Protein backbone atom coordinates (compact mmCIF):
# COMPACT_ATOMS: atom_id res chain seq x y z
CA UNK A 1 18.37 -2.14 2.87
CA UNK A 2 15.12 -2.42 1.61
CA UNK A 3 11.95 -1.40 3.99
CA UNK A 4 8.12 -2.01 3.56
CA UNK A 5 6.04 1.04 4.72
CA UNK A 6 2.47 0.88 5.50
CA UNK A 7 0.81 4.34 5.30
CA UNK A 8 -2.56 6.19 5.31
CA UNK A 9 -3.18 9.54 3.51
CA UNK A 10 -5.94 11.76 2.92
CA UNK A 11 -6.30 11.54 -0.83
CA UNK A 12 -7.99 15.22 -1.16
CA UNK A 13 -4.85 16.95 -0.38
CA UNK A 14 -2.92 15.43 -3.26
CA UNK A 15 -2.95 15.02 -7.00
CA UNK A 16 -2.85 11.32 -6.90
CA UNK A 17 0.05 8.97 -5.62
CA UNK A 18 2.12 8.92 -8.58
CA UNK A 19 4.40 11.65 -9.51
CA UNK A 20 3.37 14.20 -12.00
CA UNK A 21 5.39 16.11 -14.54
CA UNK A 22 6.57 19.49 -13.40
CA UNK A 23 5.31 18.51 -9.91
CA UNK A 24 4.98 21.50 -7.48
CA UNK A 25 3.13 22.59 -4.48
CA UNK A 26 -0.01 23.21 -6.35
CA UNK A 27 0.11 19.71 -7.81
CA UNK A 28 1.80 17.63 -5.07
CA UNK A 29 1.47 13.82 -5.01
CA UNK A 30 1.96 11.38 -2.19
CA UNK A 31 5.17 9.88 -3.68
CA UNK A 32 6.41 13.21 -4.12
CA UNK A 33 5.77 14.28 -0.72
CA UNK A 34 7.30 11.02 0.88
CA UNK A 35 10.42 11.54 -1.26
CA UNK A 36 10.89 15.19 -0.40
CA UNK A 37 10.53 14.06 3.43
CA UNK A 38 13.26 11.57 2.86
CA UNK A 39 15.50 13.84 1.10
CA UNK A 40 15.51 15.89 4.46
CA UNK A 41 16.86 12.96 6.12
CA UNK A 42 19.59 12.57 3.35
CA UNK A 43 17.91 9.63 2.08
CA UNK A 44 17.58 9.88 -1.69
CA UNK A 45 15.63 6.95 -2.98
CA UNK A 46 12.52 6.23 -5.05
CA UNK A 47 9.39 5.09 -3.54
CA UNK A 48 7.40 2.35 -5.09
CA UNK A 49 3.90 1.86 -4.14
CA UNK A 50 1.49 -1.14 -4.43
CA UNK A 51 -0.68 1.01 -6.88
CA UNK A 52 -1.53 4.35 -8.12
CA UNK A 53 -4.60 5.87 -6.43
CA UNK A 54 -6.28 8.69 -8.37
CA UNK A 55 -6.51 12.31 -7.47
CA UNK A 56 -8.82 12.61 -4.28
CA UNK A 57 -8.83 8.89 -3.61
CA UNK A 58 -7.64 7.84 0.11
CA UNK A 59 -5.69 5.12 1.39
CA UNK A 60 -6.10 3.44 4.91
CA UNK A 61 -3.16 1.06 4.37
CA UNK A 62 -1.39 1.84 1.36
CA UNK A 63 2.32 -0.16 0.88
CA UNK A 64 5.26 1.14 -0.59
CA UNK A 65 8.95 -0.10 -0.59
CA UNK A 66 12.13 1.80 -0.78
CA UNK A 67 15.79 1.19 -0.26
CA UNK A 68 17.71 3.30 2.46
CA UNK A 69 21.27 3.16 3.81
CA UNK A 70 22.12 0.11 6.22
CA UNK A 71 22.71 2.77 9.10
CA UNK A 72 18.87 2.99 9.46
CA UNK A 73 18.62 -0.80 10.23
CA UNK A 74 18.41 -0.04 13.87
CA UNK A 75 16.68 3.09 13.81
CA UNK A 76 13.50 2.26 12.17
CA UNK A 77 11.33 3.98 15.10
CA UNK A 78 13.39 7.06 14.89
CA UNK A 79 12.88 7.07 10.84
CA UNK A 80 9.02 6.44 11.40
CA UNK A 81 8.99 9.47 13.85
CA UNK A 82 10.97 11.81 11.89
CA UNK A 83 8.98 11.14 8.83
CA UNK A 84 5.57 11.50 10.49
CA UNK A 85 6.63 14.80 12.00
CA UNK A 86 7.46 16.22 8.47
CA UNK A 87 4.38 14.70 6.75
CA UNK A 88 1.51 15.45 8.98
CA UNK A 89 -1.23 16.27 8.57
CA UNK A 90 -2.17 14.41 5.39
CA UNK A 91 0.16 11.56 5.44
CA UNK A 92 0.78 9.13 8.30
CA UNK A 93 3.31 6.29 8.69
CA UNK A 94 1.85 3.40 10.33
CA UNK A 95 4.45 0.90 10.13
CA UNK A 96 7.91 0.30 9.03
CA UNK A 97 9.59 -3.25 8.84
CA UNK A 98 12.81 -4.43 6.75
CA UNK A 99 12.09 -6.96 4.14
CA UNK A 100 14.19 -9.00 1.43
CA UNK A 101 15.67 -7.19 -1.47
CA UNK A 102 13.10 -9.29 -3.69
CA UNK A 103 9.91 -7.71 -2.12
CA UNK A 104 8.18 -5.47 -4.32
CA UNK A 105 5.10 -3.44 -3.07
CA UNK A 106 3.26 -3.97 -6.40
CA UNK A 107 4.39 -7.11 -7.56
CA UNK A 108 4.54 -9.11 -4.53
CA UNK A 109 1.01 -8.14 -3.52
CA UNK A 110 -1.78 -10.84 -3.97
CA UNK A 111 -5.10 -9.20 -3.07
CA UNK A 112 -6.38 -5.68 -2.72
CA UNK A 113 -9.43 -4.41 -0.93
CA UNK A 114 -10.98 -1.09 -1.93
CA UNK A 115 -14.04 0.35 -0.05
CA UNK A 116 -16.24 3.20 -1.58
CA UNK A 117 -18.08 5.08 1.26
CA UNK A 118 -21.40 6.58 0.07
CA UNK A 119 -23.95 8.73 1.84
CA UNK A 120 -27.63 9.05 0.97
CA UNK A 121 -28.85 11.19 3.78
CA UNK A 122 -29.18 14.92 3.83
CA UNK A 123 -26.36 16.51 2.36
CA UNK A 124 -23.48 17.27 4.73
CA UNK A 125 -20.63 19.60 3.60
CA UNK A 126 -17.96 18.15 6.10
CA UNK A 127 -18.47 14.77 4.22
CA UNK A 128 -17.75 16.03 1.06
CA UNK A 129 -14.22 14.85 0.72
CA UNK A 130 -14.61 11.58 2.39
CA UNK A 131 -18.04 10.21 1.48
CA UNK A 132 -19.75 10.53 -2.00
CA UNK A 133 -23.17 11.92 -1.56
CA UNK A 134 -25.81 10.15 -3.62
CA UNK A 135 -29.58 9.93 -4.17
CA UNK A 136 -31.46 7.54 -1.95
CA UNK A 137 -30.26 3.77 -2.64
CA UNK A 138 -31.52 0.58 -2.05
CA UNK A 139 -28.59 -1.15 -0.80
CA UNK A 140 -29.56 -4.65 -1.04
CA UNK A 141 -30.18 -4.07 -4.85
CA UNK A 142 -26.87 -2.46 -4.87
CA UNK A 143 -25.26 -5.52 -2.97
CA UNK A 144 -26.91 -7.94 -5.42
CA UNK A 145 -25.82 -5.99 -8.50
CA UNK A 146 -22.17 -5.73 -7.51
CA UNK A 147 -21.82 -9.57 -7.31
CA UNK A 148 -22.16 -9.74 -11.14
CA UNK A 149 -18.56 -8.56 -11.11
CA UNK A 150 -17.18 -11.65 -8.96
CA UNK A 151 -14.96 -14.07 -10.63
CA UNK A 152 -12.34 -14.13 -13.45
CA UNK A 153 -13.11 -11.33 -16.43
CA UNK A 154 -11.39 -9.54 -18.90
CA UNK A 155 -12.01 -5.85 -17.77
CA UNK A 156 -11.04 -4.17 -20.97
CA UNK A 157 -14.22 -2.28 -21.20
CA UNK A 158 -13.89 -1.09 -17.48
CA UNK A 159 -10.61 0.85 -17.70
CA UNK A 160 -9.66 4.38 -18.51
CA UNK A 161 -7.72 4.59 -21.60
CA UNK A 162 -3.73 5.23 -21.24
CA UNK A 163 -3.65 2.87 -18.29
CA UNK A 164 -0.36 1.00 -19.58
CA UNK A 165 0.06 -2.41 -21.11
CA UNK A 166 -0.76 -4.72 -18.38
CA UNK A 167 -3.20 -7.69 -18.88
CA UNK A 168 -6.97 -6.89 -18.72
CA UNK A 169 -7.71 -10.08 -16.72
CA UNK A 170 -8.65 -9.86 -13.14
CA UNK A 171 -10.06 -11.91 -10.66
CA UNK A 172 -12.73 -10.31 -8.15
CA UNK A 173 -13.04 -12.62 -5.19
CA UNK A 174 -15.69 -10.83 -3.38
CA UNK A 175 -17.92 -7.79 -4.28
CA UNK A 176 -21.01 -6.25 -2.39
CA UNK A 177 -22.35 -3.29 -0.49
CA UNK A 178 -23.82 -2.87 3.17
CA UNK A 179 -24.97 -0.06 5.37
CA UNK A 180 -22.65 1.15 8.06
CA UNK A 181 -24.32 3.61 10.48
CA UNK A 182 -25.27 6.44 8.18
CA UNK A 183 -23.01 5.39 5.48
CA UNK A 184 -23.16 2.97 2.46
CA UNK A 185 -20.07 1.02 1.78
CA UNK A 186 -19.58 -0.65 -1.52
CA UNK A 187 -16.62 -2.86 -1.58
CA UNK A 188 -14.33 -4.91 -4.37
CA UNK A 189 -11.95 -7.31 -3.22
CA UNK A 190 -9.74 -8.57 -5.99
CA UNK A 191 -6.10 -9.68 -6.91
CA UNK A 192 -5.56 -6.32 -8.97
CA UNK A 193 -7.37 -3.61 -10.53
CA UNK A 194 -7.02 -1.61 -13.93
CA UNK A 195 -6.62 2.35 -14.13
CA UNK A 196 -9.88 3.65 -12.69
CA UNK A 197 -11.45 0.27 -12.93
CA UNK A 198 -13.39 0.54 -9.64
CA UNK A 199 -14.71 4.01 -10.22
CA UNK A 200 -16.16 3.12 -13.70
CA UNK A 201 -17.61 -0.19 -12.11
CA UNK A 202 -19.13 1.78 -9.32
CA UNK A 203 -20.64 4.41 -11.64
CA UNK A 204 -22.40 1.48 -13.85
CA UNK A 205 -23.62 0.17 -10.71
CA UNK A 206 -25.51 3.08 -9.69
CA UNK A 207 -26.67 3.96 -12.97
CA UNK A 208 -28.43 0.27 -12.91
CA UNK A 209 -29.72 0.96 -9.28
CA UNK A 210 -31.42 4.35 -10.28
CA UNK A 211 -32.71 2.75 -13.74
CA UNK A 212 -30.48 4.76 -16.04
CA UNK A 213 -29.14 1.59 -17.42
CA UNK A 214 -30.38 -2.12 -17.40
CA UNK A 215 -28.67 -4.91 -16.00
CA UNK A 216 -28.38 -6.42 -19.25
CA UNK A 217 -26.40 -3.43 -20.43
CA UNK A 218 -23.93 -4.16 -17.47
CA UNK A 219 -23.47 -7.89 -18.28
CA UNK A 220 -22.97 -6.90 -22.04
CA UNK A 221 -20.12 -4.75 -21.21
CA UNK A 222 -18.61 -7.22 -18.75
CA UNK A 223 -18.73 -9.75 -21.54
CA UNK A 224 -17.12 -7.13 -23.90
CA UNK A 225 -20.19 -7.25 -26.30
CA UNK A 226 -20.43 -3.50 -26.31
CA UNK A 227 -19.03 -0.57 -24.58
CA UNK A 228 -22.01 1.49 -23.06
CA UNK A 229 -20.74 3.58 -20.44
CA UNK A 230 -17.18 4.63 -19.47
CA UNK A 231 -18.02 7.51 -16.91
CA UNK A 232 -16.14 7.49 -13.80
CA UNK A 233 -17.91 8.02 -10.15
CA UNK A 234 -16.18 10.91 -8.50
CA UNK A 235 -12.99 9.93 -6.23
CA UNK A 236 -14.40 11.38 -3.02
CA UNK A 237 -15.35 8.34 -0.83
CA UNK A 238 -12.98 5.76 -2.29
CA UNK A 239 -10.49 4.19 -0.16
CA UNK A 240 -7.72 1.75 -0.60
CA UNK A 241 -8.32 -0.21 2.48
CA UNK A 242 -5.93 -3.10 2.58
CA UNK A 243 -3.06 -4.72 0.84
CA UNK A 244 -2.82 -8.56 1.13
CA UNK A 245 0.98 -10.23 0.51
């Protein structure tokens, strides 16, 4: 029986979502922690996520699928309770539902929403893992700049090398930024994203905001005329917010 599970996690506690070679307690991952908890329930299965979040990246509603023995069909609430008891405090199972065998957490997904939470006020140590501290920022300028990424593009120059052999073409339906209380939220809503694409785009946007790069440089890299900056914004403050099916 195949299950769809929606979960949230504190990425600062993990070495990313995907398994690492020779994974141990010092380099634990979200997927590894989930599979270890499942083994305690005598469920030996592989966890498949909607996407691989980097080390330090959080999730508000990551989606995974996995196959379990049929006996769990009538015990999904119990399964959720038992998993949450062993996964706390850094992972929380929000919902479990049965799905058809052709459901795939990654390939069935249609759209994804990511948010980068920034903070440009006085330094707050307690925000360190959950909001990226930046210099004072013109949010309206950031919002306007972010919209240059909307539409269908080949993002070959906005991905970290070694990210697999998937196609580089992606569609971003909506991008922008806004202030929320004491924070700045930069958002990207698209069909899918390449490895570290959001961190690279965000870093370039901030560079233009701070006049370290020109808008023309950003456009040239989007158009694949030249690769100007491949730096990544730190992962703190980046959230996988929602997956749409």
